[in-house]
């Protein structure tokens, strides 16, 4: 009874929001957006696109125009990974066993599949400025590959210290590239390499370099979170 | 149509957070709320005639694109979402280790 | 334009049904798996709204990694209950 009343109340709230959307003049109608009076019009302008050099406009916004926001976002992810590691810090830890015996095919086939996933993730990361994708999904695919290795082998534990070092190096290089922009050009994270022709693999200046660093950082962070979830305290 | 569905998903997620006493159920509701909000933010920049904001060459003129700015915002919001969900699950696991239950009412009884 | 409305109505309705079932299901593992299905339908919605970058990210993270983290939490606690 209480649940039904709550559902009716919240559905009423939803209907209220929908009616409020239909009545205001300032809110655009669905499906008929005019870009000429929005900020995005400048991002899609031909001169600006050839100056930045990235064919994928979303990548140009995430890494180019709003690179400082992305630095803060990666920091938030780092802090949450740190919190997970802090909550799961035991004195004597061991691997969570999954209670099934992996056979020969599973053990060796998973390693083959891990190689294929690594190649796909590298393709997605390095072509982030040309095709859909980029550092965030590519890093998540690396973490999924590590997860597959954990699931296939009962005794497997990856080298978690290596991930920590990789993450620290990638984060520091991100900040150093930003500071180089401050020294060689005028502002933080400004593009200081010539941004070739739009559509080439080696174009868009520092955008592919930063996206590779973001991919490595996101992949190592999520992989260390997965490792933390698969450890437990050893009951002596 | 999909805009209304996104708003109703948001409201359903809010309802789930308020009504459930189980911590795992609350995190599932939080994820539902997040999916609804992401779809709503993307739908603000949609155009029926528009194409995805990826250029094939610079000299193309007269093409209509959808708004790329909400997509860039949602791209980072999804990755933050997995971080908050992992932190919440870590808290839920440590609550379970202390009180042997995910339910908040059981936790209150054992205090 | 008409087809867009019909297909988006079907996808939106399915998403609402899955969300309602996920909130009201009795078993926790069913709730988590229904969330994974909802995330898969959200990928379809993102592709229809012309956002391929977001669709790839949601497909990898939403339906893969988040579901596995939920399942690992449930697995590690089930084992303690048996002891």
Tab-separated table of C-alpha atoms in Angstrom:
chain	number	residue	atom	x	y	z
A	1	UNK	CA	0.000	0.000	0.000
A	2	UNK	CA	2.787	2.392	0.946
A	3	UNK	CA	4.716	1.352	-2.166
A	4	UNK	CA	1.715	1.937	-4.452
A	5	UNK	CA	1.165	5.390	-2.962
A	6	UNK	CA	4.840	6.229	-3.493
A	7	UNK	CA	4.721	5.046	-7.108
A	8	UNK	CA	1.643	7.182	-7.833
A	9	UNK	CA	3.300	10.192	-6.166
A	10	UNK	CA	6.529	9.862	-8.171
A	11	UNK	CA	4.670	9.232	-11.462
A	12	UNK	CA	2.756	12.449	-10.738
A	13	UNK	CA	6.109	14.218	-10.350
A	14	UNK	CA	7.220	12.817	-13.729
A	15	UNK	CA	4.032	13.969	-15.461
A	16	UNK	CA	4.538	17.401	-13.881
A	17	UNK	CA	8.078	17.613	-15.332
A	18	UNK	CA	6.801	16.572	-18.786
A	19	UNK	CA	4.061	19.229	-18.701
A	20	UNK	CA	6.620	21.837	-17.602
A	21	UNK	CA	8.802	20.906	-20.584
A	22	UNK	CA	5.946	21.477	-23.019
A	23	UNK	CA	4.992	24.879	-21.669
A	24	UNK	CA	8.241	26.839	-21.569
A	25	UNK	CA	9.382	28.889	-24.536
A	26	UNK	CA	13.083	28.722	-23.711
A	27	UNK	CA	13.275	24.921	-23.878
A	28	UNK	CA	13.668	23.623	-27.459
A	29	UNK	CA	11.124	21.216	-28.915
A	30	UNK	CA	12.427	17.658	-29.348
A	31	UNK	CA	13.980	17.011	-32.744
A	32	UNK	CA	14.001	20.558	-34.086
A	33	UNK	CA	17.123	22.084	-32.544
A	34	UNK	CA	18.654	25.119	-34.191
A	35	UNK	CA	22.421	25.076	-33.706
A	36	UNK	CA	22.991	28.635	-34.961
A	37	UNK	CA	22.236	30.179	-31.549
A	38	UNK	CA	24.244	27.663	-29.515
A	39	UNK	CA	27.922	27.347	-28.570
A	40	UNK	CA	28.247	24.216	-30.724
A	41	UNK	CA	27.975	26.320	-33.877
A	42	UNK	CA	31.521	27.598	-33.298
A	43	UNK	CA	32.837	24.061	-32.752
A	44	UNK	CA	31.408	22.957	-36.129
A	45	UNK	CA	32.756	25.992	-37.996
A	46	UNK	CA	35.107	25.003	-40.856
A	47	UNK	CA	37.973	27.344	-39.890
A	48	UNK	CA	37.953	26.151	-36.283
A	49	UNK	CA	37.827	22.488	-37.360
A	50	UNK	CA	40.878	22.861	-39.592
A	51	UNK	CA	42.691	24.728	-36.827
A	52	UNK	CA	42.077	21.955	-34.264
A	53	UNK	CA	42.429	19.186	-36.863
A	54	UNK	CA	40.159	16.532	-35.298
A	55	UNK	CA	37.473	15.011	-37.528
A	56	UNK	CA	35.465	13.753	-34.538
A	57	UNK	CA	33.972	16.873	-32.964
A	58	UNK	CA	33.167	15.129	-29.661
A	59	UNK	CA	36.862	14.262	-29.239
A	60	UNK	CA	37.795	17.845	-30.123
A	61	UNK	CA	35.521	19.081	-27.304
A	62	UNK	CA	36.526	16.470	-24.703
A	63	UNK	CA	40.302	16.739	-25.159
A	64	UNK	CA	40.802	20.035	-26.987
A	65	UNK	CA	38.378	22.745	-25.913
A	66	UNK	CA	37.578	21.270	-22.483
A	67	UNK	CA	40.806	19.415	-21.695
A	68	UNK	CA	41.021	20.899	-18.212
A	69	UNK	CA	37.604	19.407	-17.329
A	70	UNK	CA	38.850	16.020	-18.499
A	71	UNK	CA	41.889	16.333	-16.221
A	72	UNK	CA	39.540	16.940	-13.280
A	73	UNK	CA	37.334	14.018	-14.348
A	74	UNK	CA	40.298	11.614	-14.458
A	75	UNK	CA	41.233	12.874	-10.979
A	76	UNK	CA	37.730	12.007	-9.705
A	77	UNK	CA	38.128	8.473	-11.094
A	78	UNK	CA	41.551	8.214	-9.404
A	79	UNK	CA	40.086	9.279	-6.046
A	80	UNK	CA	37.276	6.710	-6.282
A	81	UNK	CA	39.803	3.946	-7.135
A	82	UNK	CA	41.853	5.092	-4.120
A	83	UNK	CA	38.751	4.877	-1.907
A	84	UNK	CA	37.997	1.325	-3.077
A	85	UNK	CA	41.616	0.302	-2.393
A	86	UNK	CA	41.419	1.896	1.056
A	87	UNK	CA	38.192	0.073	1.993
A	88	UNK	CA	39.545	-3.302	0.810
A	89	UNK	CA	42.944	-3.093	2.473
A	90	UNK	CA	43.403	-6.256	4.532
A	91	UNK	CA	46.435	-7.469	6.443
A	92	UNK	CA	46.666	-10.861	4.723
A	93	UNK	CA	44.846	-11.024	1.420
A	94	UNK	CA	44.170	-13.889	-0.943
A	95	UNK	CA	42.398	-14.405	-4.219
A	96	UNK	CA	38.620	-15.042	-4.189
A	97	UNK	CA	38.187	-18.566	-5.566
A	98	UNK	CA	35.348	-19.054	-8.018
A	99	UNK	CA	34.712	-22.731	-7.238
A	100	UNK	CA	35.145	-24.214	-10.681
A	101	UNK	CA	38.087	-25.926	-12.326
A	102	UNK	CA	39.143	-24.189	-15.562
A	103	UNK	CA	39.955	-26.714	-18.299
A	104	UNK	CA	42.755	-26.547	-20.855
A	105	UNK	CA	40.754	-24.796	-23.605
A	106	UNK	CA	39.524	-22.058	-21.286
A	107	UNK	CA	42.986	-21.357	-19.864
A	108	UNK	CA	44.738	-20.993	-23.221
A	109	UNK	CA	41.843	-19.644	-25.288
A	110	UNK	CA	41.390	-16.771	-22.871
A	111	UNK	CA	45.001	-15.707	-23.407
A	112	UNK	CA	44.445	-15.676	-27.191
A	113	UNK	CA	41.238	-13.673	-26.751
A	114	UNK	CA	43.074	-11.238	-24.463
A	115	UNK	CA	45.525	-10.487	-27.293
A	116	UNK	CA	42.666	-9.780	-29.710
A	117	UNK	CA	40.973	-7.489	-27.167
A	118	UNK	CA	44.247	-5.620	-26.611
A	119	UNK	CA	44.621	-5.004	-30.368
A	120	UNK	CA	40.993	-3.801	-30.651
A	121	UNK	CA	41.430	-1.438	-27.703
A	122	UNK	CA	44.663	-0.023	-29.174
A	123	UNK	CA	42.852	0.575	-32.494
A	124	UNK	CA	39.964	2.324	-30.723
A	125	UNK	CA	42.306	4.500	-28.640
A	126	UNK	CA	44.612	5.592	-31.461
A	127	UNK	CA	41.753	6.349	-33.877
A	128	UNK	CA	39.847	8.401	-31.311
A	129	UNK	CA	40.111	11.600	-33.349
A	130	UNK	CA	38.853	10.001	-36.578
A	131	UNK	CA	36.152	7.466	-35.635
A	132	UNK	CA	33.786	6.988	-32.671
A	133	UNK	CA	35.642	5.784	-29.597
A	134	UNK	CA	38.702	7.107	-27.859
A	135	UNK	CA	40.482	6.812	-24.569
A	136	UNK	CA	37.536	6.129	-22.260
A	137	UNK	CA	36.000	3.083	-24.055
A	138	UNK	CA	39.457	1.814	-25.087
A	139	UNK	CA	40.700	1.854	-21.508
A	140	UNK	CA	37.522	0.076	-20.393
A	141	UNK	CA	38.151	-2.644	-23.020
A	142	UNK	CA	41.691	-3.153	-21.597
A	143	UNK	CA	40.152	-3.538	-18.129
A	144	UNK	CA	37.605	-6.055	-19.530
A	145	UNK	CA	40.480	-8.102	-20.944
A	146	UNK	CA	42.158	-8.200	-17.538
A	147	UNK	CA	38.780	-9.229	-16.047
A	148	UNK	CA	38.594	-12.104	-18.572
A	149	UNK	CA	42.026	-13.363	-17.444
A	150	UNK	CA	40.857	-13.244	-13.823
A	151	UNK	CA	37.698	-15.217	-14.634
A	152	UNK	CA	39.423	-17.886	-16.718
A	153	UNK	CA	42.186	-18.786	-14.263
A	154	UNK	CA	41.547	-19.459	-10.600
A	155	UNK	CA	45.073	-18.657	-9.442
A	156	UNK	CA	45.751	-15.636	-11.653
A	157	UNK	CA	46.755	-12.318	-10.080
A	158	UNK	CA	48.056	-9.525	-12.229
A	159	UNK	CA	50.970	-7.362	-11.176
A	160	UNK	CA	49.053	-4.635	-9.369
A	161	UNK	CA	52.172	-2.571	-8.663
A	162	UNK	CA	52.805	-2.299	-12.413
A	163	UNK	CA	49.314	-0.869	-12.879
A	164	UNK	CA	49.947	1.714	-10.165
A	165	UNK	CA	53.214	2.803	-11.823
A	166	UNK	CA	51.545	2.969	-15.276
A	167	UNK	CA	48.700	5.066	-13.881
A	168	UNK	CA	51.069	7.494	-12.153
A	169	UNK	CA	53.253	7.911	-15.239
A	170	UNK	CA	50.241	8.509	-17.513
A	171	UNK	CA	48.727	11.085	-15.138
A	172	UNK	CA	52.033	12.936	-14.723
A	173	UNK	CA	52.623	13.022	-18.504
A	174	UNK	CA	49.131	14.509	-18.973
A	175	UNK	CA	50.002	17.392	-16.613
A	176	UNK	CA	53.490	17.804	-18.146
A	177	UNK	CA	52.018	18.128	-21.663
A	178	UNK	CA	49.636	20.762	-20.274
A	179	UNK	CA	52.544	22.685	-18.717
A	180	UNK	CA	54.498	22.443	-22.005
A	181	UNK	CA	51.528	24.137	-23.656
A	182	UNK	CA	51.809	26.867	-21.031
A	183	UNK	CA	55.520	27.370	-21.802
A	184	UNK	CA	55.652	26.918	-25.591
A	185	UNK	CA	52.258	28.531	-26.348
A	186	UNK	CA	50.073	30.836	-24.260
A	187	UNK	CA	47.785	28.718	-22.050
A	188	UNK	CA	47.498	25.386	-20.198
A	189	UNK	CA	46.902	22.363	-22.494
A	190	UNK	CA	47.170	24.483	-25.637
A	191	UNK	CA	48.092	22.704	-28.853
A	192	UNK	CA	51.774	23.323	-29.677
A	193	UNK	CA	52.255	20.747	-32.459
A	194	UNK	CA	51.205	21.462	-36.049
A	195	UNK	CA	47.737	20.004	-36.599
A	196	UNK	CA	48.108	18.465	-40.150
A	197	UNK	CA	45.211	17.752	-42.486
A	198	UNK	CA	41.831	16.673	-41.141
A	199	UNK	CA	41.249	12.925	-41.564
A	200	UNK	CA	44.878	11.737	-41.431
A	201	UNK	CA	46.038	9.407	-38.650
A	202	UNK	CA	48.924	11.727	-37.679
A	203	UNK	CA	46.953	14.916	-37.250
A	204	UNK	CA	45.252	17.021	-34.575
A	205	UNK	CA	48.460	17.871	-32.673
A	206	UNK	CA	48.447	16.791	-29.032
A	207	UNK	CA	44.899	15.304	-29.056
A	208	UNK	CA	45.895	11.667	-29.935
A	209	UNK	CA	48.822	11.773	-27.452
A	210	UNK	CA	46.562	12.910	-24.606
A	211	UNK	CA	43.873	10.368	-25.537
A	212	UNK	CA	46.429	7.510	-25.419
A	213	UNK	CA	47.486	8.694	-21.936
A	214	UNK	CA	43.830	8.897	-20.810
A	215	UNK	CA	43.218	5.375	-22.147
A	216	UNK	CA	46.191	3.941	-20.212
A	217	UNK	CA	45.142	5.753	-17.032
A	218	UNK	CA	41.472	4.696	-17.188
A	219	UNK	CA	42.408	1.094	-18.070
A	220	UNK	CA	44.885	0.699	-15.207
A	221	UNK	CA	42.513	2.355	-12.703
A	222	UNK	CA	39.520	0.130	-13.549
A	223	UNK	CA	41.772	-2.961	-13.648
A	224	UNK	CA	43.031	-2.204	-10.130
A	225	UNK	CA	39.395	-1.747	-8.976
A	226	UNK	CA	38.543	-5.195	-10.437
A	227	UNK	CA	41.551	-6.696	-8.647
A	228	UNK	CA	40.419	-5.137	-5.367
A	229	UNK	CA	36.929	-6.619	-5.770
A	230	UNK	CA	38.396	-10.102	-6.337
A	231	UNK	CA	40.533	-10.195	-3.184
A	232	UNK	CA	39.337	-11.104	0.284
A	233	UNK	CA	40.781	-11.427	3.743
A	234	UNK	CA	42.532	-14.696	4.424
A	235	UNK	CA	40.852	-16.505	7.283
A	236	UNK	CA	43.842	-17.953	9.098
B	1	UNK	CA	8.755	10.033	-27.223
B	2	UNK	CA	12.152	8.880	-25.965
B	3	UNK	CA	12.482	12.120	-23.995
B	4	UNK	CA	9.343	11.260	-21.977
B	5	UNK	CA	10.660	7.722	-21.397
B	6	UNK	CA	13.939	9.206	-20.096
B	7	UNK	CA	12.099	11.447	-17.620
B	8	UNK	CA	9.974	8.523	-16.401
B	9	UNK	CA	13.163	6.415	-15.984
B	10	UNK	CA	14.654	9.217	-13.873
B	11	UNK	CA	11.533	9.313	-11.697
B	12	UNK	CA	11.504	5.497	-11.365
B	13	UNK	CA	15.106	5.564	-10.185
B	14	UNK	CA	14.279	8.220	-7.606
B	15	UNK	CA	11.314	6.086	-6.443
B	16	UNK	CA	13.608	3.062	-6.111
B	17	UNK	CA	16.129	4.966	-3.994
B	18	UNK	CA	13.386	6.179	-1.647
B	19	UNK	CA	11.441	2.924	-1.354
B	20	UNK	CA	14.176	0.283	-0.979
B	21	UNK	CA	16.043	-0.560	2.204
B	22	UNK	CA	18.578	-2.859	0.541
B	23	UNK	CA	21.898	-1.213	-0.328
B	24	UNK	CA	22.409	-3.224	-3.545
B	25	UNK	CA	18.863	-2.287	-4.644
B	26	UNK	CA	19.642	1.365	-3.947
B	27	UNK	CA	22.752	1.210	-6.141
B	28	UNK	CA	20.743	-0.451	-8.957
B	29	UNK	CA	18.179	2.371	-8.663
B	30	UNK	CA	20.997	4.939	-8.789
B	31	UNK	CA	22.232	3.369	-12.038
B	32	UNK	CA	18.700	3.486	-13.518
B	33	UNK	CA	18.448	7.181	-12.590
B	34	UNK	CA	21.795	7.818	-14.242
B	35	UNK	CA	20.804	6.085	-17.510
B	36	UNK	CA	17.596	8.119	-17.687
B	37	UNK	CA	19.428	11.377	-17.069
B	38	UNK	CA	22.071	10.576	-19.710
B	39	UNK	CA	19.433	9.837	-22.366
B	40	UNK	CA	17.612	13.080	-21.492
B	41	UNK	CA	20.772	15.202	-21.789
B	42	UNK	CA	21.612	13.642	-25.180
B	43	UNK	CA	18.041	14.179	-26.432
B	44	UNK	CA	18.353	17.960	-25.853
B	45	UNK	CA	20.726	18.247	-28.817
B	46	UNK	CA	18.882	15.941	-31.223
B	47	UNK	CA	17.689	16.933	-34.663
B	48	UNK	CA	15.585	14.753	-36.999
B	49	UNK	CA	17.619	15.779	-40.065
B	50	UNK	CA	20.963	15.769	-38.233
B	51	UNK	CA	23.840	13.315	-38.629
B	52	UNK	CA	26.461	12.239	-36.092
B	53	UNK	CA	29.082	14.988	-35.437
B	54	UNK	CA	31.992	13.338	-37.304
B	55	UNK	CA	33.270	15.171	-40.362
B	56	UNK	CA	34.417	13.319	-43.479
B	57	UNK	CA	36.150	16.345	-44.994
B	58	UNK	CA	36.356	20.036	-44.171
B	59	UNK	CA	34.844	21.270	-47.428
B	60	UNK	CA	31.399	19.758	-46.800
B	61	UNK	CA	28.811	22.505	-46.449
B	62	UNK	CA	25.095	22.484	-45.825
B	63	UNK	CA	25.086	19.369	-43.658
B	64	UNK	CA	23.108	19.478	-40.412
B	65	UNK	CA	24.771	17.931	-37.350
B	66	UNK	CA	23.355	17.076	-33.942
B	67	UNK	CA	24.718	19.077	-31.004
B	68	UNK	CA	28.098	17.563	-29.957
B	69	UNK	CA	28.371	19.363	-26.592
B	70	UNK	CA	25.858	17.213	-24.583
B	71	UNK	CA	27.522	14.067	-25.972
B	72	UNK	CA	30.915	15.217	-24.648
B	73	UNK	CA	29.398	15.901	-21.218
B	74	UNK	CA	27.667	12.485	-21.050
B	75	UNK	CA	30.846	10.656	-22.180
B	76	UNK	CA	32.667	11.770	-19.039
B	77	UNK	CA	29.563	11.310	-16.832
B	78	UNK	CA	29.354	7.570	-17.699
B	79	UNK	CA	32.988	6.987	-16.676
B	80	UNK	CA	32.446	8.854	-13.388
B	81	UNK	CA	29.335	6.689	-12.868
B	82	UNK	CA	31.374	3.468	-12.792
B	83	UNK	CA	33.697	5.053	-10.216
B	84	UNK	CA	30.859	6.031	-7.883
B	85	UNK	CA	29.184	2.634	-8.302
B	86	UNK	CA	32.427	0.833	-7.406
B	87	UNK	CA	32.872	3.016	-4.307
B	88	UNK	CA	29.247	2.366	-3.251
B	89	UNK	CA	29.675	-1.381	-3.718
B	90	UNK	CA	32.824	-1.294	-1.586
B	91	UNK	CA	30.814	0.407	1.170
B	92	UNK	CA	28.018	-2.174	0.802
B	93	UNK	CA	30.531	-5.011	1.124
B	94	UNK	CA	32.063	-3.565	4.282
B	95	UNK	CA	28.552	-3.062	5.740
B	96	UNK	CA	27.878	-6.746	5.019
B	97	UNK	CA	31.093	-7.812	6.716
B	98	UNK	CA	30.129	-5.946	9.864
B	99	UNK	CA	26.374	-6.676	10.138
B	100	UNK	CA	25.997	-9.870	7.968
B	101	UNK	CA	23.204	-8.285	5.944
B	102	UNK	CA	22.619	-5.858	3.085
B	103	UNK	CA	19.368	-4.639	4.612
B	104	UNK	CA	19.422	-1.342	6.481
B	105	UNK	CA	16.616	-2.421	8.845
B	106	UNK	CA	18.646	-5.448	10.062
B	107	UNK	CA	21.565	-3.124	10.614
B	108	UNK	CA	19.406	-0.910	12.828
B	109	UNK	CA	18.273	-3.883	14.945
B	110	UNK	CA	21.815	-5.038	15.674
B	111	UNK	CA	22.936	-1.618	16.865
C	1	UNK	CA	10.321	10.517	-38.771
C	2	UNK	CA	7.268	8.329	-38.159
C	3	UNK	CA	9.421	5.196	-37.928
C	4	UNK	CA	11.717	6.959	-35.493
C	5	UNK	CA	8.772	7.671	-33.197
C	6	UNK	CA	7.455	4.100	-33.383
C	7	UNK	CA	10.836	2.446	-32.670
C	8	UNK	CA	11.730	4.923	-29.926
C	9	UNK	CA	8.337	4.298	-28.322
C	10	UNK	CA	8.974	0.533	-28.302
C	11	UNK	CA	12.521	0.966	-26.881
C	12	UNK	CA	11.351	3.459	-24.251
C	13	UNK	CA	8.453	1.239	-23.161
C	14	UNK	CA	10.728	-1.796	-22.826
C	15	UNK	CA	13.196	0.264	-20.796
C	16	UNK	CA	10.446	1.387	-18.403
C	17	UNK	CA	9.209	-2.218	-17.969
C	18	UNK	CA	12.759	-3.489	-17.288
C	19	UNK	CA	13.433	-0.667	-14.799
C	20	UNK	CA	10.187	-1.406	-12.919
C	21	UNK	CA	11.001	-5.135	-12.768
C	22	UNK	CA	14.582	-4.404	-11.635
C	23	UNK	CA	13.362	-2.248	-8.760
C	24	UNK	CA	10.620	-4.648	-7.650
C	25	UNK	CA	12.284	-8.069	-8.094
C	26	UNK	CA	12.751	-10.178	-4.984
C	27	UNK	CA	16.155	-11.706	-5.789
C	28	UNK	CA	19.156	-9.395	-5.961
C	29	UNK	CA	20.866	-11.245	-8.836
C	30	UNK	CA	17.740	-10.875	-11.027
C	31	UNK	CA	17.738	-7.172	-10.327
C	32	UNK	CA	21.390	-6.842	-11.379
C	33	UNK	CA	20.870	-8.802	-14.616
C	34	UNK	CA	17.785	-6.751	-15.504
C	35	UNK	CA	19.944	-3.625	-15.033
C	36	UNK	CA	22.376	-5.088	-17.575
C	37	UNK	CA	19.531	-5.563	-20.066
C	38	UNK	CA	18.337	-2.010	-19.465
C	39	UNK	CA	21.849	-0.767	-20.191
C	40	UNK	CA	21.866	-2.716	-23.479
C	41	UNK	CA	18.591	-1.028	-24.501
C	42	UNK	CA	20.105	2.345	-23.588
C	43	UNK	CA	22.845	1.609	-26.158
C	44	UNK	CA	20.103	1.263	-28.825
C	45	UNK	CA	18.621	4.577	-27.683
C	46	UNK	CA	22.012	6.325	-27.908
C	47	UNK	CA	22.595	5.006	-31.448
C	48	UNK	CA	19.134	6.250	-32.460
C	49	UNK	CA	19.932	9.685	-31.010
C	50	UNK	CA	23.086	9.861	-33.237
C	51	UNK	CA	25.647	9.587	-30.410
C	52	UNK	CA	28.054	6.763	-31.417
C	53	UNK	CA	30.833	7.727	-28.968
C	54	UNK	CA	28.489	7.504	-25.994
C	55	UNK	CA	27.005	4.248	-27.313
C	56	UNK	CA	30.412	2.513	-27.428
C	57	UNK	CA	31.292	3.721	-23.917
C	58	UNK	CA	27.942	2.628	-22.489
C	59	UNK	CA	28.177	-0.792	-24.197
C	60	UNK	CA	31.585	-1.510	-22.657
C	61	UNK	CA	31.096	0.028	-19.214
C	62	UNK	CA	27.368	-0.109	-18.481
C	63	UNK	CA	26.593	-3.664	-19.503
C	64	UNK	CA	30.014	-5.223	-18.945
C	65	UNK	CA	32.052	-3.809	-16.101
C	66	UNK	CA	29.312	-2.525	-13.767
C	67	UNK	CA	27.420	-5.847	-13.960
C	68	UNK	CA	30.587	-7.802	-13.177
C	69	UNK	CA	31.334	-5.591	-10.151
C	70	UNK	CA	27.785	-6.181	-8.794
C	71	UNK	CA	28.088	-9.949	-9.369
C	72	UNK	CA	31.484	-10.103	-7.622
C	73	UNK	CA	30.067	-8.330	-4.569
C	74	UNK	CA	27.166	-10.803	-4.403
C	75	UNK	CA	29.511	-13.801	-4.929
C	76	UNK	CA	31.920	-12.813	-2.172
C	77	UNK	CA	29.104	-12.346	0.348
C	78	UNK	CA	27.202	-15.552	-0.531
C	79	UNK	CA	30.259	-17.560	0.384
C	80	UNK	CA	30.495	-16.056	3.845
C	81	UNK	CA	26.856	-16.840	4.560
C	82	UNK	CA	27.457	-20.558	3.978
C	83	UNK	CA	30.210	-20.837	6.568
